[in-house]
Short mmCIF file of C-alpha atoms in Angstrom, two decimals:
data_model
loop_
_atom_site.label_atom_id
_atom_site.label_comp_id
_atom_site.label_asym_id
_atom_site.label_seq_id
_atom_site.Cartn_x
_atom_site.Cartn_y
_atom_site.Cartn_z
CA MET X 1 -11.71 -10.79 -5.95
CA LYS X 2 -12.24 -7.07 -5.54
CA VAL X 3 -9.70 -4.62 -4.14
CA TYR X 4 -11.75 -3.84 -1.04
CA GLU X 5 -11.91 -7.56 -0.17
CA LEU X 6 -8.12 -7.81 -0.23
CA ILE X 7 -7.85 -4.60 1.81
CA GLU X 8 -10.16 -6.07 4.46
CA TRP X 9 -7.88 -9.09 4.73
CA LEU X 10 -4.73 -6.96 4.86
CA ASN X 11 -6.23 -4.79 7.62
CA GLU X 12 -7.17 -7.88 9.59
CA HIS X 13 -3.64 -9.29 9.48
CA HIS X 14 -1.63 -6.03 9.45
CA PRO X 15 -4.04 -3.47 10.98
CA GLN X 16 -3.61 0.12 9.87
CA ARG X 17 -4.23 1.25 13.46
CA PHE X 18 -0.65 0.25 14.23
CA ALA X 19 0.71 2.81 11.73
CA GLU X 20 2.37 5.94 13.08
CA ASP X 21 0.43 9.22 12.92
CA TRP X 22 2.90 10.74 10.44
CA ASP X 23 2.64 7.76 8.10
CA ASN X 24 0.43 7.39 5.02
CA VAL X 25 -0.84 3.85 4.54
CA GLY X 26 -3.74 2.20 2.77
CA LEU X 27 -5.20 2.59 -0.72
CA LEU X 28 -3.33 5.63 -2.07
CA VAL X 29 -4.50 5.46 -5.70
CA GLY X 30 -7.33 3.59 -7.37
CA ASP X 31 -10.83 2.13 -7.21
CA ASP X 32 -11.52 -0.36 -4.41
CA GLN X 33 -14.36 -1.90 -6.45
CA LYS X 34 -12.05 -3.13 -9.19
CA GLU X 35 -11.69 -6.86 -9.80
CA ILE X 36 -8.08 -8.00 -9.38
CA SER X 37 -6.19 -11.22 -10.03
CA HIS X 38 -2.47 -10.30 -10.12
CA ILE X 39 -0.62 -8.46 -7.30
CA PHE X 40 2.80 -6.90 -7.84
CA LEU X 41 4.91 -6.51 -4.67
CA ALA X 42 7.84 -4.17 -4.07
CA LEU X 43 9.61 -2.18 -1.37
CA ASP X 44 9.26 1.15 -3.24
CA LEU X 45 7.19 2.31 -6.20
CA THR X 46 9.79 3.95 -8.40
CA GLU X 47 9.16 4.61 -12.09
CA PRO X 48 11.25 1.56 -13.14
CA VAL X 49 9.28 -0.57 -10.67
CA LEU X 50 6.02 0.72 -12.12
CA ASP X 51 7.30 -0.13 -15.62
CA GLU X 52 8.07 -3.67 -14.44
CA ALA X 53 4.64 -4.04 -12.84
CA VAL X 54 2.88 -2.97 -16.04
CA LYS X 55 4.99 -5.35 -18.14
CA THR X 56 4.05 -8.29 -15.91
CA GLY X 57 0.36 -7.55 -16.41
CA ALA X 58 -0.30 -6.85 -12.72
CA ASP X 59 -3.65 -5.24 -11.91
CA MET X 60 -2.72 -4.08 -8.39
CA ILE X 61 0.50 -2.91 -6.73
CA LEU X 62 1.36 -3.33 -3.05
CA THR X 63 4.48 -1.72 -1.54
CA HIS X 64 6.01 -1.21 1.89
CA HIS X 65 7.07 2.44 1.53
CA PRO X 66 4.28 4.83 0.47
CA MET X 67 5.08 6.92 -2.59
CA ILE X 68 2.88 9.71 -1.16
CA PHE X 69 3.79 10.98 2.32
CA SER X 70 2.42 14.52 2.39
CA GLY X 71 -0.16 16.68 0.65
CA ILE X 72 0.10 17.18 -3.10
CA LYS X 73 -1.16 20.42 -4.65
CA LYS X 74 -0.55 19.45 -8.26
CA ILE X 75 -0.62 16.16 -10.14
CA ASN X 76 1.05 16.46 -13.51
CA ASN X 77 3.87 15.02 -15.59
CA HIS X 78 6.48 17.48 -14.27
CA THR X 79 7.22 15.52 -11.08
CA PHE X 80 8.09 11.85 -10.65
CA THR X 81 5.25 11.41 -8.15
CA GLY X 82 2.80 13.08 -10.51
CA ARG X 83 3.93 10.89 -13.39
CA LYS X 84 3.43 7.75 -11.32
CA ILE X 85 -0.06 8.76 -10.20
CA LEU X 86 -1.06 9.56 -13.79
CA ARG X 87 0.36 6.24 -14.98
CA LEU X 88 -1.46 4.27 -12.28
CA ILE X 89 -4.74 5.92 -13.23
CA ARG X 90 -4.14 5.47 -16.95
CA GLU X 91 -3.28 1.78 -16.52
CA ASP X 92 -6.14 1.32 -14.01
CA ILE X 93 -3.83 -0.17 -11.37
CA PRO X 94 -4.86 0.37 -7.72
CA TYR X 95 -1.92 1.09 -5.42
CA PHE X 96 -1.77 0.13 -1.73
CA ALA X 97 0.96 0.83 0.85
CA MET X 98 1.53 -0.82 4.23
CA HIS X 99 4.41 0.84 6.04
CA THR X 100 4.74 1.30 9.81
CA ASN X 101 1.75 -0.94 10.45
CA TYR X 102 3.67 -3.73 8.71
CA ASP X 103 6.85 -2.74 10.57
CA VAL X 104 5.00 -3.49 13.82
CA ILE X 105 2.89 -6.47 12.70
CA GLY X 106 5.14 -8.30 10.28
CA MET X 107 8.59 -6.88 9.64
CA ALA X 108 9.77 -6.97 13.27
CA ASP X 109 9.32 -10.72 13.67
CA LEU X 110 10.38 -11.38 10.08
CA SER X 111 13.72 -9.63 10.53
CA ALA X 112 14.40 -11.44 13.81
CA ASP X 113 13.62 -14.75 12.11
CA TYR X 114 16.13 -14.01 9.36
CA LEU X 115 18.84 -13.80 12.04
CA LYS X 116 17.39 -16.83 13.88
CA LEU X 117 17.07 -14.83 17.11
CA GLN X 118 15.70 -16.69 20.10
CA GLU X 119 13.62 -15.59 23.13
CA THR X 120 12.68 -12.38 21.34
CA LYS X 121 10.82 -9.41 22.81
CA VAL X 122 9.63 -6.08 21.42
CA LEU X 123 12.35 -3.43 21.21
CA THR X 124 10.21 -0.26 21.25
CA VAL X 125 6.63 -0.75 22.47
CA THR X 126 4.04 1.40 20.66
CA ASP X 127 0.81 -0.40 21.61
CA GLU X 128 -0.29 -2.24 24.76
CA SER X 129 -4.00 -2.58 24.01
CA GLY X 130 -3.88 -6.30 23.21
CA GLU X 131 -2.88 -9.48 24.98
CA GLN X 132 0.78 -8.69 24.39
CA PRO X 133 2.69 -5.47 23.68
CA GLU X 134 3.41 -4.59 20.06
CA GLY X 135 5.96 -2.25 18.55
CA PHE X 136 9.06 -1.71 16.45
CA GLY X 137 12.05 -4.04 16.35
CA ARG X 138 13.01 -7.09 18.34
CA VAL X 139 15.67 -8.08 20.89
CA GLY X 140 16.83 -11.66 21.22
CA LYS X 141 19.71 -14.10 21.59
CA LEU X 142 21.79 -15.54 18.79
CA PRO X 143 21.75 -19.33 18.30
CA TYR X 144 25.34 -19.29 19.56
CA PRO X 145 27.82 -16.56 20.64
CA MET X 146 30.17 -15.13 18.03
CA THR X 147 32.55 -12.23 17.58
CA LEU X 148 31.34 -8.94 16.14
CA GLY X 149 33.37 -9.63 12.99
CA GLU X 150 31.73 -13.03 12.61
CA PHE X 151 28.34 -11.48 13.30
CA GLY X 152 28.80 -8.90 10.54
CA THR X 153 29.45 -11.75 8.09
CA TYR X 154 26.47 -13.63 9.55
CA VAL X 155 24.15 -10.66 8.86
CA LYS X 156 25.44 -10.46 5.28
CA LYS X 157 24.79 -14.16 4.74
CA CYS X 158 21.37 -14.27 6.42
CA ASN X 159 20.07 -11.28 4.47
CA GLY X 160 21.89 -11.97 1.21
CA LEU X 161 23.70 -8.62 1.21
CA PRO X 162 26.81 -7.51 -0.67
CA ASP X 163 28.15 -5.55 2.30
CA VAL X 164 27.41 -4.17 5.77
CA ARG X 165 29.07 -1.49 7.91
CA VAL X 166 30.32 -2.67 11.29
CA TYR X 167 31.03 -0.22 14.12
CA GLY X 168 32.92 -1.66 17.11
CA GLU X 169 35.75 -3.98 18.09
CA LEU X 170 35.63 -6.96 15.73
CA ASP X 171 36.84 -9.46 18.36
CA ARG X 172 34.12 -8.47 20.85
CA LYS X 173 31.81 -11.34 21.85
CA ILE X 174 28.19 -10.96 20.68
CA GLU X 175 25.18 -12.82 22.03
CA MET X 176 22.27 -10.42 22.61
CA VAL X 177 21.07 -8.69 19.41
CA ALA X 178 18.60 -5.88 18.74
CA ILE X 179 17.25 -5.32 15.26
CA CYS X 180 15.00 -2.70 13.74
CA THR X 181 14.65 -2.53 9.97
CA GLY X 182 14.85 0.67 7.97
CA SER X 183 16.09 3.78 9.75
CA GLY X 184 16.41 2.92 13.43
CA LYS X 185 18.76 5.38 15.09
CA SER X 186 15.92 6.92 17.13
CA MET X 187 15.65 3.64 19.06
CA ILE X 188 19.26 3.40 20.21
CA ARG X 189 18.32 4.31 23.81
CA ASP X 190 15.83 1.43 23.84
CA VAL X 191 18.53 -0.88 22.49
CA MET X 192 20.88 0.08 25.32
CA ALA X 193 18.13 -0.30 27.91
CA ALA X 194 17.44 -3.80 26.60
CA GLY X 195 21.07 -4.81 27.22
CA ALA X 196 21.89 -5.69 23.61
CA ASP X 197 25.50 -6.19 22.56
CA VAL X 198 24.90 -5.07 18.99
CA TYR X 199 22.21 -3.24 17.04
CA VAL X 200 21.31 -4.13 13.44
CA THR X 201 19.55 -1.38 11.51
CA GLY X 202 20.06 1.03 8.61
CA ASP X 203 20.79 4.69 7.88
CA ILE X 204 23.26 5.21 10.74
CA ASP X 205 25.19 8.45 10.28
CA TYR X 206 28.82 8.96 11.26
CA HIS X 207 28.29 10.96 14.45
CA THR X 208 25.58 8.64 15.73
CA ALA X 209 27.88 5.68 15.13
CA ILE X 210 30.90 7.03 16.98
CA ASP X 211 28.78 8.33 19.88
CA THR X 212 27.06 4.97 20.19
CA MET X 213 30.36 3.08 20.16
CA ALA X 214 31.61 5.40 22.93
CA GLU X 215 28.68 4.22 25.05
CA GLY X 216 29.58 0.58 24.53
CA LEU X 217 27.10 -0.50 21.85
CA ALA X 218 28.26 -2.06 18.59
CA ILE X 219 26.31 -1.43 15.37
CA VAL X 220 25.86 -3.32 12.13
CA ASP X 221 24.42 -0.98 9.51
CA ALA X 222 22.90 -3.32 6.94
CA GLY X 223 21.21 -0.48 5.06
CA HIS X 224 17.62 0.68 4.76
CA TYR X 225 17.09 -1.39 1.62
CA GLY X 226 19.15 -4.29 2.94
CA THR X 227 16.96 -4.74 6.01
CA GLU X 228 13.58 -4.24 4.30
CA TYR X 229 13.64 -5.66 0.78
CA ILE X 230 12.49 -8.92 2.39
CA PHE X 231 8.97 -7.40 2.53
CA ALA X 232 7.97 -8.37 -1.02
CA GLU X 233 8.79 -12.07 -0.76
CA ALA X 234 7.21 -12.36 2.70
CA MET X 235 3.96 -10.71 1.60
CA ALA X 236 3.83 -12.83 -1.54
CA LYS X 237 4.03 -15.94 0.64
CA GLU X 238 1.19 -14.68 2.86
CA LEU X 239 -1.02 -13.87 -0.12
CA ASN X 240 -0.29 -17.15 -1.88
CA GLU X 241 -1.33 -19.10 1.22
CA ALA X 242 -4.48 -17.05 1.82
CA PHE X 243 -5.57 -16.64 -1.82
CA PRO X 244 -4.22 -19.42 -4.07
CA GLU X 245 -6.26 -18.04 -6.94
CA LEU X 246 -4.34 -14.73 -6.88
CA LYS X 247 -1.15 -14.45 -8.90
CA THR X 248 1.73 -12.63 -7.19
CA THR X 249 4.90 -11.22 -8.70
CA CYS X 250 7.82 -9.78 -6.69
CA VAL X 251 9.92 -6.95 -8.03
CA SER X 252 13.36 -7.92 -9.32
CA VAL X 253 15.66 -7.57 -6.31
CA LYS X 254 18.19 -4.88 -7.07
CA ASN X 255 20.24 -2.99 -4.52
CA PRO X 256 19.93 0.77 -5.13
CA TYR X 257 23.69 1.25 -4.88
CA ILE X 258 26.75 -0.46 -6.34
CA VAL X 259 29.65 -1.76 -4.27
CA LEU X 260 32.89 -0.93 -6.11
#
């Protein structure tokens, strides 16, 4: 199939209109008329990830986070972004990113499913043009109540993580959970308004954590990577079901930090 045919399918199932205005999604590098047969999927397009994609023989790369967010005045080998763009062009590998549009139509339900949340609803509504509201994050009930300490271990197990940071009293009972993958501190007010006992997200800074605890909300910081690396496997499953003739390869899962 050609790149533009895959893009049409992606936009049908994860419409770019749901992306935030500040975001940069879509075909960022490459020719949409190219014939493709092997998609490489990753959370981020780092230089090691690009090396891995080339070694696998992939002829298109699809990531969650865009490697280009703002305008670029120069493309050369003196910056890591420039080197990646040059390499993509040299290897003739089109590169597509689906970020906040996938957060809304994809990642929100996916992350809630990982925690087996029930009776879920949208955490932060960003679009009400359809039959049901859409937006970032989800709020729902756990399959059974547990303590905050038990819940922290539960998040680690469900997401296959080496560690999480838990803010709050560990013996506190938890039943209602809010989750937003990536960096979700801007949605804390929505979490409180939804009546959640605990909020699972990433990138929570110290002052935000202690202020939030003071207002009665517990937090499990599972990390930006820890809450979103699930993108690659989920998209591979979607593509395999829709296009059995396409080969898909997921990046080797590797946490960007080491727990000592």
